[in-house]
XYZ file of C-alpha atoms in Angstrom:
657
model
C -11.278 9.314 46.100
C -11.828 6.010 44.344
C -15.445 5.002 43.681
C -16.720 1.888 45.491
C -16.436 -1.276 43.415
C -19.527 -2.537 41.600
C -20.856 -6.064 42.105
C -18.530 -9.075 41.875
C -19.754 -10.122 38.427
C -18.926 -6.757 36.887
C -15.483 -6.703 38.493
C -14.669 -10.233 37.354
C -15.829 -9.485 33.818
C -13.600 -6.393 33.796
C -10.644 -8.469 35.013
C -11.364 -11.043 32.312
C -11.374 -8.319 29.679
C -8.044 -6.989 30.981
C -6.603 -10.516 30.917
C -7.697 -11.061 27.319
C -6.346 -7.660 26.310
C -2.962 -8.370 27.878
C -2.774 -11.811 26.262
C -3.622 -10.213 22.913
C -0.715 -7.814 23.381
C 1.663 -10.747 23.887
C 0.594 -12.120 20.518
C 0.712 -8.837 18.604
C 3.838 -7.185 20.035
C 7.402 -8.239 19.278
C 9.647 -7.903 22.329
C 12.652 -7.384 20.045
C 11.414 -3.848 19.331
C 11.885 -1.014 21.799
C 8.524 0.535 20.853
C 6.712 -2.680 21.728
C 8.593 -2.899 25.026
C 7.669 0.680 25.833
C 4.008 0.119 24.951
C 3.585 -3.093 26.925
C 5.749 -1.850 29.788
C 3.822 1.419 29.910
C 0.534 -0.481 30.029
C 1.766 -2.609 32.925
C 3.105 0.479 34.700
C -0.292 2.221 34.446
C -2.033 -0.693 36.151
C 0.667 -0.808 38.840
C 0.487 2.946 39.429
C -3.307 2.747 39.640
C -2.964 0.038 42.272
C -0.374 2.106 44.185
C -2.661 5.148 44.165
C -5.530 3.045 45.492
C -3.298 1.582 48.206
C -2.195 5.036 49.331
C -5.584 6.689 49.312
C -8.017 3.951 50.313
C -6.326 1.223 52.367
C -4.508 2.999 55.207
C -5.848 3.836 58.676
C -5.002 7.146 60.345
C -1.383 7.106 61.481
C -1.272 6.818 65.263
C 1.447 5.595 67.695
C 0.177 2.030 68.101
C 1.121 -1.337 66.649
C -2.259 -1.655 64.957
C -1.771 1.639 63.114
C 1.968 1.497 62.408
C 1.968 -2.045 60.975
C 0.033 -1.117 57.786
C 2.446 1.758 57.118
C 5.488 -0.469 57.640
C 3.999 -2.993 55.240
C 3.238 -0.255 52.714
C 6.799 1.099 52.883
C 8.274 -2.236 51.822
C 5.507 -2.808 49.278
C 6.231 0.557 47.683
C 9.928 -0.377 47.623
C 8.978 -3.416 45.539
C 6.738 -1.263 43.325
C 9.532 1.256 42.753
C 11.898 -1.585 41.815
C 9.300 -2.953 39.385
C 8.709 0.419 37.720
C 12.463 1.000 37.367
C 12.778 -2.478 35.846
C 10.110 -1.662 33.259
C 11.990 1.488 32.232
C 15.333 -0.324 32.063
C 13.866 -3.120 29.939
C 12.636 -0.715 27.276
C 16.149 -0.908 25.813
C 18.476 -3.838 25.177
C 21.658 -4.457 23.221
C 22.799 -7.514 21.271
C 26.542 -7.400 20.606
C 26.754 -10.636 18.618
C 26.833 -8.770 15.294
C 29.647 -6.570 16.573
C 31.515 -9.673 17.769
C 31.092 -11.245 14.308
C 32.567 -8.206 12.567
C 35.490 -7.825 14.951
C 36.320 -11.519 14.879
C 36.379 -11.430 11.060
C 38.622 -8.349 11.153
C 41.108 -9.985 13.520
C 41.036 -13.227 11.580
C 41.955 -11.329 8.437
C 44.702 -9.247 10.077
C 46.013 -11.966 12.369
C 46.609 -9.290 15.006
C 45.203 -11.254 17.950
C 46.191 -9.730 21.323
C 47.799 -12.060 23.881
C 45.608 -13.185 26.796
C 46.393 -14.456 30.287
C 43.778 -16.856 31.654
C 43.377 -16.688 35.447
C 41.545 -19.642 37.043
C 40.677 -18.744 40.639
C 40.396 -21.772 42.904
C 39.813 -22.245 46.604
C 39.427 -25.755 48.067
C 37.482 -27.225 45.090
C 38.119 -30.968 44.574
C 39.804 -32.272 41.438
C 36.570 -33.379 39.772
C 35.452 -29.733 39.858
C 38.608 -27.799 39.031
C 39.777 -30.204 36.305
C 36.922 -29.116 34.048
C 38.063 -25.506 34.136
C 41.749 -26.309 33.589
C 41.252 -28.825 30.780
C 38.770 -26.573 28.982
C 40.985 -23.498 29.344
C 43.988 -25.310 27.882
C 41.841 -26.297 24.876
C 40.823 -22.719 23.961
C 41.113 -22.151 20.228
C 43.233 -18.995 20.203
C 46.690 -18.118 18.858
C 48.308 -16.643 21.974
C 47.220 -17.333 25.555
C 48.659 -18.634 28.833
C 46.727 -20.463 31.545
C 47.457 -19.624 35.184
C 45.827 -21.641 37.975
C 45.628 -19.321 40.994
C 45.368 -21.621 44.015
C 44.409 -19.904 47.265
C 44.674 -23.098 49.345
C 48.246 -24.122 48.458
C 47.562 -27.732 47.404
C 50.559 -29.799 46.299
C 48.407 -32.225 44.318
C 46.972 -29.361 42.269
C 50.483 -28.083 41.518
C 51.400 -31.556 40.252
C 48.202 -31.776 38.189
C 48.942 -28.417 36.531
C 52.472 -29.559 35.704
C 51.072 -32.727 34.146
C 48.672 -30.825 31.902
C 50.942 -27.874 31.093
C 49.172 -25.130 33.048
C 51.059 -22.599 35.155
C 50.509 -22.810 38.900
C 50.432 -19.807 41.264
C 49.819 -19.556 44.982
C 50.525 -17.162 47.851
C 51.277 -17.509 51.565
C 47.957 -16.094 52.823
C 44.421 -15.289 51.692
C 44.431 -11.540 52.209
C 41.804 -9.820 50.095
C 40.080 -13.149 49.310
C 39.395 -13.620 45.583
C 40.455 -10.072 44.690
C 43.731 -10.614 46.535
C 44.273 -13.850 44.633
C 43.712 -12.042 41.347
C 46.055 -9.224 42.331
C 48.819 -11.710 43.146
C 48.402 -13.169 39.652
C 48.226 -9.679 38.123
C 51.603 -8.713 39.611
C 53.284 -12.066 38.905
C 52.207 -12.284 35.261
C 53.183 -8.664 34.620
C 56.766 -9.797 34.938
C 56.231 -12.888 32.792
C 53.730 -12.721 29.946
C 52.221 -9.267 30.618
C 49.346 -10.029 28.242
C 47.180 -6.940 27.586
C 43.961 -8.887 28.237
C 43.021 -11.204 31.116
C 40.278 -13.837 31.078
C 39.044 -14.547 34.620
C 37.379 -17.877 35.426
C 36.050 -19.459 38.583
C 37.352 -22.963 39.173
C 34.030 -24.634 38.330
C 33.539 -22.968 34.925
C 34.461 -24.676 31.656
C 34.778 -22.379 28.650
C 33.819 -22.897 25.050
C 36.937 -23.077 22.815
C 35.780 -19.965 20.920
C 35.413 -17.665 23.932
C 38.474 -15.500 23.255
C 37.861 -15.201 19.515
C 34.338 -13.989 20.278
C 35.306 -11.534 23.023
C 38.651 -9.861 22.301
C 37.469 -7.939 19.232
C 34.984 -6.002 21.364
C 37.908 -4.208 22.998
C 38.315 -2.185 19.830
C 35.910 0.163 21.596
C 38.213 2.125 23.915
C 35.397 2.576 26.425
C 35.266 -1.177 27.066
C 37.405 -2.086 30.074
C 35.540 -5.361 30.709
C 33.647 -7.675 28.379
C 31.382 -9.983 30.346
C 29.641 -13.136 29.110
C 26.684 -14.807 30.847
C 26.877 -17.720 33.227
C 25.188 -20.961 32.276
C 24.988 -24.064 34.434
C 25.221 -27.757 33.671
C 23.427 -28.823 36.856
C 20.114 -27.881 38.428
C 20.107 -25.468 41.346
C 18.617 -26.770 44.649
C 15.137 -25.431 43.896
C 14.969 -26.980 40.442
C 16.494 -30.240 41.655
C 14.423 -30.687 44.800
C 11.192 -29.984 42.899
C 12.191 -32.250 39.976
C 11.665 -29.363 37.571
C 15.064 -28.699 35.980
C 13.552 -29.040 32.499
C 10.630 -26.690 33.203
C 11.605 -24.157 35.864
C 14.012 -21.350 34.968
C 16.430 -20.305 37.703
C 16.421 -16.661 38.793
C 19.914 -16.029 37.392
C 18.763 -16.869 33.880
C 16.447 -13.857 33.944
C 19.236 -11.619 35.177
C 21.763 -12.812 32.588
C 19.472 -13.137 29.571
C 17.117 -10.218 30.155
C 18.448 -7.580 32.527
C 22.128 -7.505 31.603
C 21.521 -6.896 27.851
C 19.135 -4.105 28.881
C 21.638 -2.586 31.297
C 24.289 -2.807 28.584
C 22.109 -0.652 26.330
C 22.128 1.988 29.071
C 25.913 1.664 29.514
C 25.436 0.103 32.960
C 26.054 -3.636 32.601
C 28.394 -4.993 35.260
C 30.933 -7.735 35.830
C 29.627 -10.944 37.445
C 32.869 -12.520 38.621
C 33.662 -15.219 36.089
C 33.896 -15.714 32.327
C 34.895 -12.100 31.722
C 37.879 -10.454 30.021
C 39.458 -7.270 31.384
C 42.146 -4.918 30.081
C 45.306 -5.271 32.146
C 46.237 -1.605 31.862
C 42.813 -0.430 33.035
C 42.723 -2.616 36.133
C 46.375 -1.857 36.916
C 45.764 1.890 36.660
C 42.818 1.476 39.054
C 45.150 -0.065 41.647
C 44.314 -3.693 40.919
C 41.156 -5.686 41.522
C 39.318 -3.862 44.342
C 38.940 -5.755 47.603
C 37.183 -3.254 49.876
C 33.870 -5.104 49.336
C 33.213 -8.847 49.254
C 31.758 -8.646 45.732
C 34.885 -7.747 43.795
C 33.058 -8.106 40.475
C 30.486 -5.302 40.682
C 33.066 -3.268 42.615
C 35.463 -3.658 39.654
C 32.843 -2.371 37.217
C 32.023 0.711 39.274
C 35.686 1.399 40.045
C 36.379 1.508 36.303
C 33.230 3.563 35.685
C 34.749 6.433 37.664
C 37.436 6.678 34.987
C 34.909 6.665 32.152
C 35.089 2.977 31.227
C 32.278 0.461 30.805
C 31.494 -3.219 31.083
C 30.111 -4.564 27.808
C 27.864 -7.606 27.710
C 28.208 -10.319 25.049
C 25.075 -12.395 25.483
C 26.375 -15.714 24.158
C 26.796 -19.104 25.822
C 30.595 -19.270 26.019
C 30.994 -21.055 29.351
C 29.105 -23.283 31.756
C 29.669 -23.867 35.434
C 28.450 -25.586 38.541
C 25.414 -24.033 40.181
C 25.111 -24.120 43.960
C 24.216 -27.726 44.736
C 22.645 -27.414 48.182
C 20.314 -24.937 49.858
C 22.907 -23.668 52.373
C 25.324 -22.908 49.533
C 22.551 -21.350 47.455
C 21.543 -19.038 50.297
C 25.151 -18.226 51.235
C 25.726 -17.151 47.645
C 22.721 -14.808 47.601
C 23.427 -13.269 50.993
C 27.032 -12.617 49.904
C 25.782 -10.859 46.766
C 23.374 -8.828 48.891
C 26.011 -7.763 51.407
C 28.532 -7.009 48.658
C 26.022 -4.792 46.863
C 25.328 -2.866 50.069
C 29.049 -2.537 50.818
C 29.828 -1.054 47.402
C 26.924 1.371 47.858
C 28.440 2.558 51.140
C 31.997 3.047 49.882
C 33.191 6.645 49.792
C 34.234 6.018 46.208
C 31.078 4.045 45.385
C 28.207 4.982 43.076
C 26.210 6.774 45.800
C 28.923 8.721 47.601
C 31.718 8.876 45.034
C 32.439 11.375 42.286
C 32.502 11.067 38.476
C 29.414 8.864 38.174
C 26.557 9.838 35.870
C 23.001 10.066 37.132
C 22.109 7.006 35.029
C 24.897 4.950 36.607
C 23.742 5.919 40.086
C 20.109 5.070 39.255
C 21.085 1.666 37.904
C 22.969 0.927 41.090
C 19.930 2.021 43.091
C 17.942 -0.478 41.051
C 20.370 -3.203 42.134
C 20.094 -2.199 45.785
C 16.289 -2.171 45.574
C 16.389 -5.747 44.315
C 17.655 -6.793 47.745
C 15.497 -4.331 49.685
C 12.424 -6.042 48.180
C 13.143 -9.264 50.093
C 11.736 -8.061 53.449
C 8.441 -7.371 51.665
C 8.214 -11.058 50.760
C 8.673 -12.022 54.413
C 5.988 -9.547 55.489
C 3.661 -10.707 52.733
C 3.911 -14.313 53.926
C 3.209 -13.579 57.594
C 0.625 -10.798 57.179
C -2.478 -13.070 56.895
C -1.596 -14.924 60.097
C -1.084 -11.617 61.927
C -4.546 -10.573 60.775
C -6.336 -13.724 61.846
C -4.629 -14.271 65.182
C -4.107 -10.653 66.286
C -6.817 -8.865 64.289
C -4.278 -6.475 62.749
C -4.714 -6.115 58.968
C -1.747 -5.184 56.779
C -4.112 -3.036 54.759
C -7.766 -2.307 54.994
C -9.416 -3.586 51.844
C -12.232 -5.880 50.869
C -11.902 -8.585 48.250
C -13.963 -6.695 45.658
C -11.686 -3.669 45.814
C -8.644 -5.885 45.488
C -10.221 -7.660 42.522
C -10.769 -4.268 40.934
C -7.365 -2.674 41.589
C -4.966 -5.393 42.732
C -5.737 -8.244 40.350
C -5.327 -6.144 37.150
C -1.929 -4.975 38.430
C -0.879 -8.577 39.166
C -2.120 -9.783 35.773
C -0.282 -6.962 34.016
C 2.932 -7.670 35.940
C 2.856 -11.434 35.430
C 1.950 -11.345 31.743
C 4.353 -8.507 30.938
C 7.160 -10.293 32.829
C 6.593 -13.511 30.916
C 6.522 -11.633 27.610
C 9.534 -9.357 28.103
C 11.624 -12.206 29.566
C 10.892 -14.585 26.712
C 8.829 -16.918 28.945
C 11.482 -17.153 31.658
C 9.063 -16.431 34.512
C 6.068 -18.241 35.993
C 3.529 -16.667 38.375
C 3.813 -17.982 41.946
C 6.816 -20.147 41.052
C 9.048 -17.079 40.959
C 7.573 -16.026 44.288
C 8.642 -19.396 45.713
C 12.171 -18.852 44.383
C 12.370 -15.450 46.061
C 10.773 -16.736 49.274
C 13.556 -19.310 49.733
C 16.153 -16.572 50.288
C 13.913 -13.803 51.612
C 14.444 -14.369 55.339
C 18.216 -14.867 55.061
C 18.587 -11.751 52.913
C 16.387 -9.777 55.329
C 18.584 -10.812 58.250
C 21.665 -9.871 56.211
C 20.200 -6.427 55.562
C 19.441 -5.967 59.250
C 22.966 -7.048 60.137
C 24.412 -4.685 57.523
C 22.720 -1.723 59.187
C 24.903 -2.419 62.248
C 28.101 -3.819 60.737
C 28.244 -3.681 56.932
C 31.997 -4.315 56.746
C 34.454 -6.645 58.414
C 32.868 -10.016 57.729
C 35.029 -12.555 55.878
C 34.481 -13.593 52.281
C 32.690 -16.965 52.305
C 33.243 -19.195 49.292
C 30.325 -21.202 47.918
C 31.175 -24.867 48.455
C 31.147 -26.889 45.240
C 31.555 -30.603 44.608
C 31.772 -33.370 47.209
C 29.478 -36.297 47.935
C 25.828 -35.292 47.724
C 24.371 -38.755 47.208
C 22.486 -38.767 50.528
C 19.160 -37.086 51.230
C 19.247 -34.275 53.769
C 16.760 -32.021 55.500
C 17.385 -28.339 56.167
C 15.526 -28.356 59.443
C 15.786 -24.679 60.335
C 14.418 -23.579 56.981
C 11.822 -26.356 57.003
C 10.631 -25.224 60.436
C 10.337 -21.611 59.234
C 8.364 -22.382 56.093
C 6.390 -25.178 57.731
C 5.352 -22.871 60.554
C 4.135 -20.160 58.195
C 2.277 -22.705 56.072
C 0.625 -24.215 59.160
C -0.198 -20.771 60.546
C -1.764 -19.792 57.233
C -3.787 -23.006 57.161
C -4.663 -22.556 60.821
C -5.784 -18.996 60.239
C -8.187 -20.172 57.551
C -9.644 -22.755 59.923
C -9.663 -20.255 62.791
C -11.722 -17.817 60.751
C -14.589 -20.315 60.793
C -14.277 -21.850 64.281
C -13.113 -18.909 66.406
C -15.593 -18.397 69.283
C -14.997 -14.648 69.100
C -15.408 -14.470 65.357
C -18.252 -12.745 63.615
C -21.293 -14.774 62.604
C -20.713 -13.780 58.989
C -17.469 -13.531 57.034
C -16.805 -9.887 56.201
C -15.363 -8.631 52.876
C -12.075 -7.924 54.698
C -12.121 -11.511 55.990
C -12.651 -12.860 52.477
C -9.655 -10.878 51.254
C -7.408 -12.213 54.016
C -8.683 -15.752 53.503
C -7.543 -15.616 49.896
C -4.247 -14.069 50.971
C -3.698 -16.789 53.581
C -4.311 -19.436 50.933
C -1.647 -17.958 48.650
C 0.843 -17.667 51.527
C 0.106 -21.262 52.532
C 0.737 -22.493 48.972
C 4.017 -20.593 48.537
C 5.412 -21.633 51.911
C 4.333 -25.242 51.502
C 6.254 -25.538 48.230
C 9.227 -23.850 49.920
C 8.859 -26.357 52.781
C 9.070 -29.243 50.310
C 12.252 -27.750 48.821
C 13.921 -28.021 52.245
C 13.938 -31.813 51.882
C 16.919 -32.133 49.592
C 17.002 -35.002 47.149
C 20.263 -36.895 46.666
C 22.330 -35.987 43.637
C 24.105 -38.411 41.374
C 26.858 -37.627 38.893
C 25.464 -35.496 36.078
C 24.594 -37.236 32.835
C 23.502 -35.304 29.748
C 21.171 -36.334 26.936
C 23.176 -36.643 23.738
C 21.462 -39.343 21.571
C 24.320 -40.319 19.256
C 25.250 -43.581 17.483
C 27.665 -45.790 19.417
C 28.778 -49.401 19.826
C 29.099 -51.839 22.718
C 31.907 -54.386 22.774
C 31.432 -57.572 24.802
C 33.196 -60.929 25.010
C 31.060 -62.299 22.184
C 31.374 -59.359 19.802
C 30.382 -55.794 19.041
C 26.807 -54.535 18.685
C 25.522 -51.182 17.499
C 23.660 -49.048 20.013
C 22.595 -45.489 20.765
C 24.338 -43.531 23.481
C 21.339 -41.786 25.038
C 22.949 -40.151 28.098
C 26.566 -39.467 28.945
C 28.500 -38.261 31.968
C 31.976 -38.466 33.431
C 31.170 -41.557 35.470
C 28.211 -43.144 33.757
C 26.226 -43.534 30.557
C 23.036 -45.095 29.263
C 22.823 -46.963 25.999
C 19.836 -48.268 24.064
C 19.927 -51.489 22.069
C 17.418 -53.281 19.905
C 18.142 -56.463 21.859
C 20.047 -56.892 25.108
C 23.028 -59.297 25.093
C 22.346 -62.646 26.739
C 23.800 -63.346 30.195
C 25.050 -59.798 30.804
C 27.468 -60.070 33.738
C 27.910 -56.939 35.868
C 31.356 -58.091 37.005
C 32.801 -58.498 33.521
C 34.210 -55.415 31.791
C 32.642 -54.029 28.636
C 33.733 -51.292 26.263
C 31.553 -48.506 24.888
C 32.502 -46.288 21.982
C 32.330 -42.535 22.612
C 33.129 -40.105 19.851
C 36.386 -38.167 20.539
C 37.256 -40.458 23.486
C 37.344 -43.891 21.812
C 36.632 -47.209 23.527
C 35.988 -46.617 27.239
C 36.078 -49.420 29.791
C 32.668 -49.885 31.407
C 30.569 -52.148 33.618
C 26.820 -52.715 33.516
C 25.089 -51.145 36.513
C 21.563 -52.201 35.608
C 19.653 -53.194 32.550
C 16.037 -53.200 31.553
C 14.092 -53.590 28.351
C 16.212 -52.158 25.559
C 18.488 -50.123 27.849
C 21.687 -50.585 29.846
C 23.069 -48.195 32.466
C 26.863 -48.263 32.477
C 29.513 -47.316 35.013
C 32.476 -45.822 33.154
C 36.178 -46.133 33.954
C 37.922 -43.762 31.517
C 41.684 -43.370 31.630
C 43.245 -39.928 32.175
C 43.339 -39.020 28.478
C 39.769 -40.202 27.959
C 38.634 -38.257 31.010
C 40.012 -35.060 29.509
C 38.349 -35.902 26.195
C 35.016 -36.373 27.988
C 35.366 -32.986 29.685
C 35.813 -31.311 26.314
C 32.975 -33.356 24.830
C 30.457 -32.664 27.601
C 31.286 -29.340 29.223
C 32.662 -27.103 26.475
C 29.831 -27.588 23.987
C 26.200 -26.558 24.160
C 24.959 -29.621 26.042
C 22.248 -27.777 27.943
C 20.300 -29.891 30.459
C 18.674 -26.970 32.278
C 15.547 -25.192 31.053
C 16.048 -21.950 29.111
C 12.329 -21.115 29.220
C 9.633 -21.906 31.755
C 6.869 -24.436 31.255
C 3.851 -24.226 33.530
C 2.685 -27.804 33.022
C 6.149 -29.250 33.550
C 6.755 -27.150 36.668
C 3.443 -28.159 38.261
C 4.049 -31.788 37.314
C 7.459 -31.691 38.972
C 6.055 -30.236 42.186
C 3.301 -32.843 42.331
C 5.727 -35.701 41.674
C 8.018 -34.354 44.389
C 5.178 -34.127 46.898
C 4.215 -37.753 46.383
C 7.721 -39.218 46.182
C 10.336 -39.523 48.883
C 13.388 -39.003 46.634
């Protein structure tokens, strides 16, 4: 039995001491050392386990066959799922591997010997417009490597794309149907190129990803290790995802994938359990051919490929370097479609007879790591329950768990502080308390419905491609999602009001009421921010900050300027003094390094600055792609910033676009 909590002052002082102790650990411990990770992770785990023990022993009513009694146990089951996932994450993150030194050595060895293996580059495309797919093709053709061949694998049979490939010198492949979706497309290319180039290595790219010219030189040497069947590199993005964009926080709010790519995959690699993520990876042709081709019995062919090769004793190795950048999901429907597809694909692979749960030849560690991935999705229903639980308490008098605010301050708050501070430390400041909860809340209901659907029919649904590109210059409202989050936010606010005005309420607020009031306030805050995200801001063509010397040519001469931002369709320049009588209808020319003089028109001008509309020719357009998308122009935050994130949310709440 746990002793009753002392007075509020003592509990708060204890929590303050725990907070200061945890913050001191962040300053003293170096996350690059496994011992430090184990120490900090173990400390966080102890607080979480203490909270779990308290929840189990002190906050549950007797189990009886009624809604009032079953609801707390249902809530606890999903909460413990989230706790198990968290504890497994802490163990996994004790280790991590950085293969950059190995890549340096192997690249130097190959450079000296000149024995570079040939590579086939497969660009998988399905319905993407030219302004999306051109970046991948142009960048792939510009790879700095002695022997490679680019194959554009078109699964929508577009004549204009065939002509574009012929113009640039890329090989074009298609097929009469879309059987097997992306995996089927890859298998068609695998068979076709076996009779042509038959390169021993294959670089796979999605149509919206532009690679750095050095990608093959950095990756191919890692195949000296015979265990490596796949070498995967992380995904980076040159545009903000819908959450970052709609909250005006792209420079302060880290997307959830950044944590997975930068933190979890290097850790999984150290355990021998990193996995393929679908693009910007290189695979051995002989390994995938011996496995029967790219597997297509689950809609996530990437993780399925990794675990198919694992059965034969091979691994996916992770090179944590920025060697490509792509287009993140631009709208909320696409963002959610992407996550629900990943969820369903993960469940499908788990259910395969040859998968990591039911199949043979997997190690216990490989099975546990896959369980960790499944638990990631099984945590989503807990978020839904957490958001609606306060309203259920206030309107139906059914608590999710029986606890007063002092007990939660004593056992729950230290666990939350430990989790939040440890997460920020081990991730290199890639997480923010509450903001990450908002990110997860956006997809929680859709993923929960996907999980429910998968219990009935896990297989048989078609592969759904994430739409990329197109005109997104108009504001839109995702009404269904807005209604869901708005309703929960209003219910949470209403429950707070109801607690004070209800005619049947107690004359005094009980400790259990205080706890649920605080809980309702948190749920209201999270769902309100999610509600705001549902009002999608228009997107313009991406422009990146570059700040380089330039020149502007007008009818009366040439003036020096600074090119402050640059994109495919527009740019901004800064001048000491604006030209007199600047006419928007008269063409100008702006100098861009590597592209030369580009025809332009003034869109608008203000003190010391001119916004330009660019009209590059075909050669200049390709030069701009290489200039902007194959180098480390990085407009999206790598680390989180609390002040910037809050500022973005506040600006979004008080602005209409």
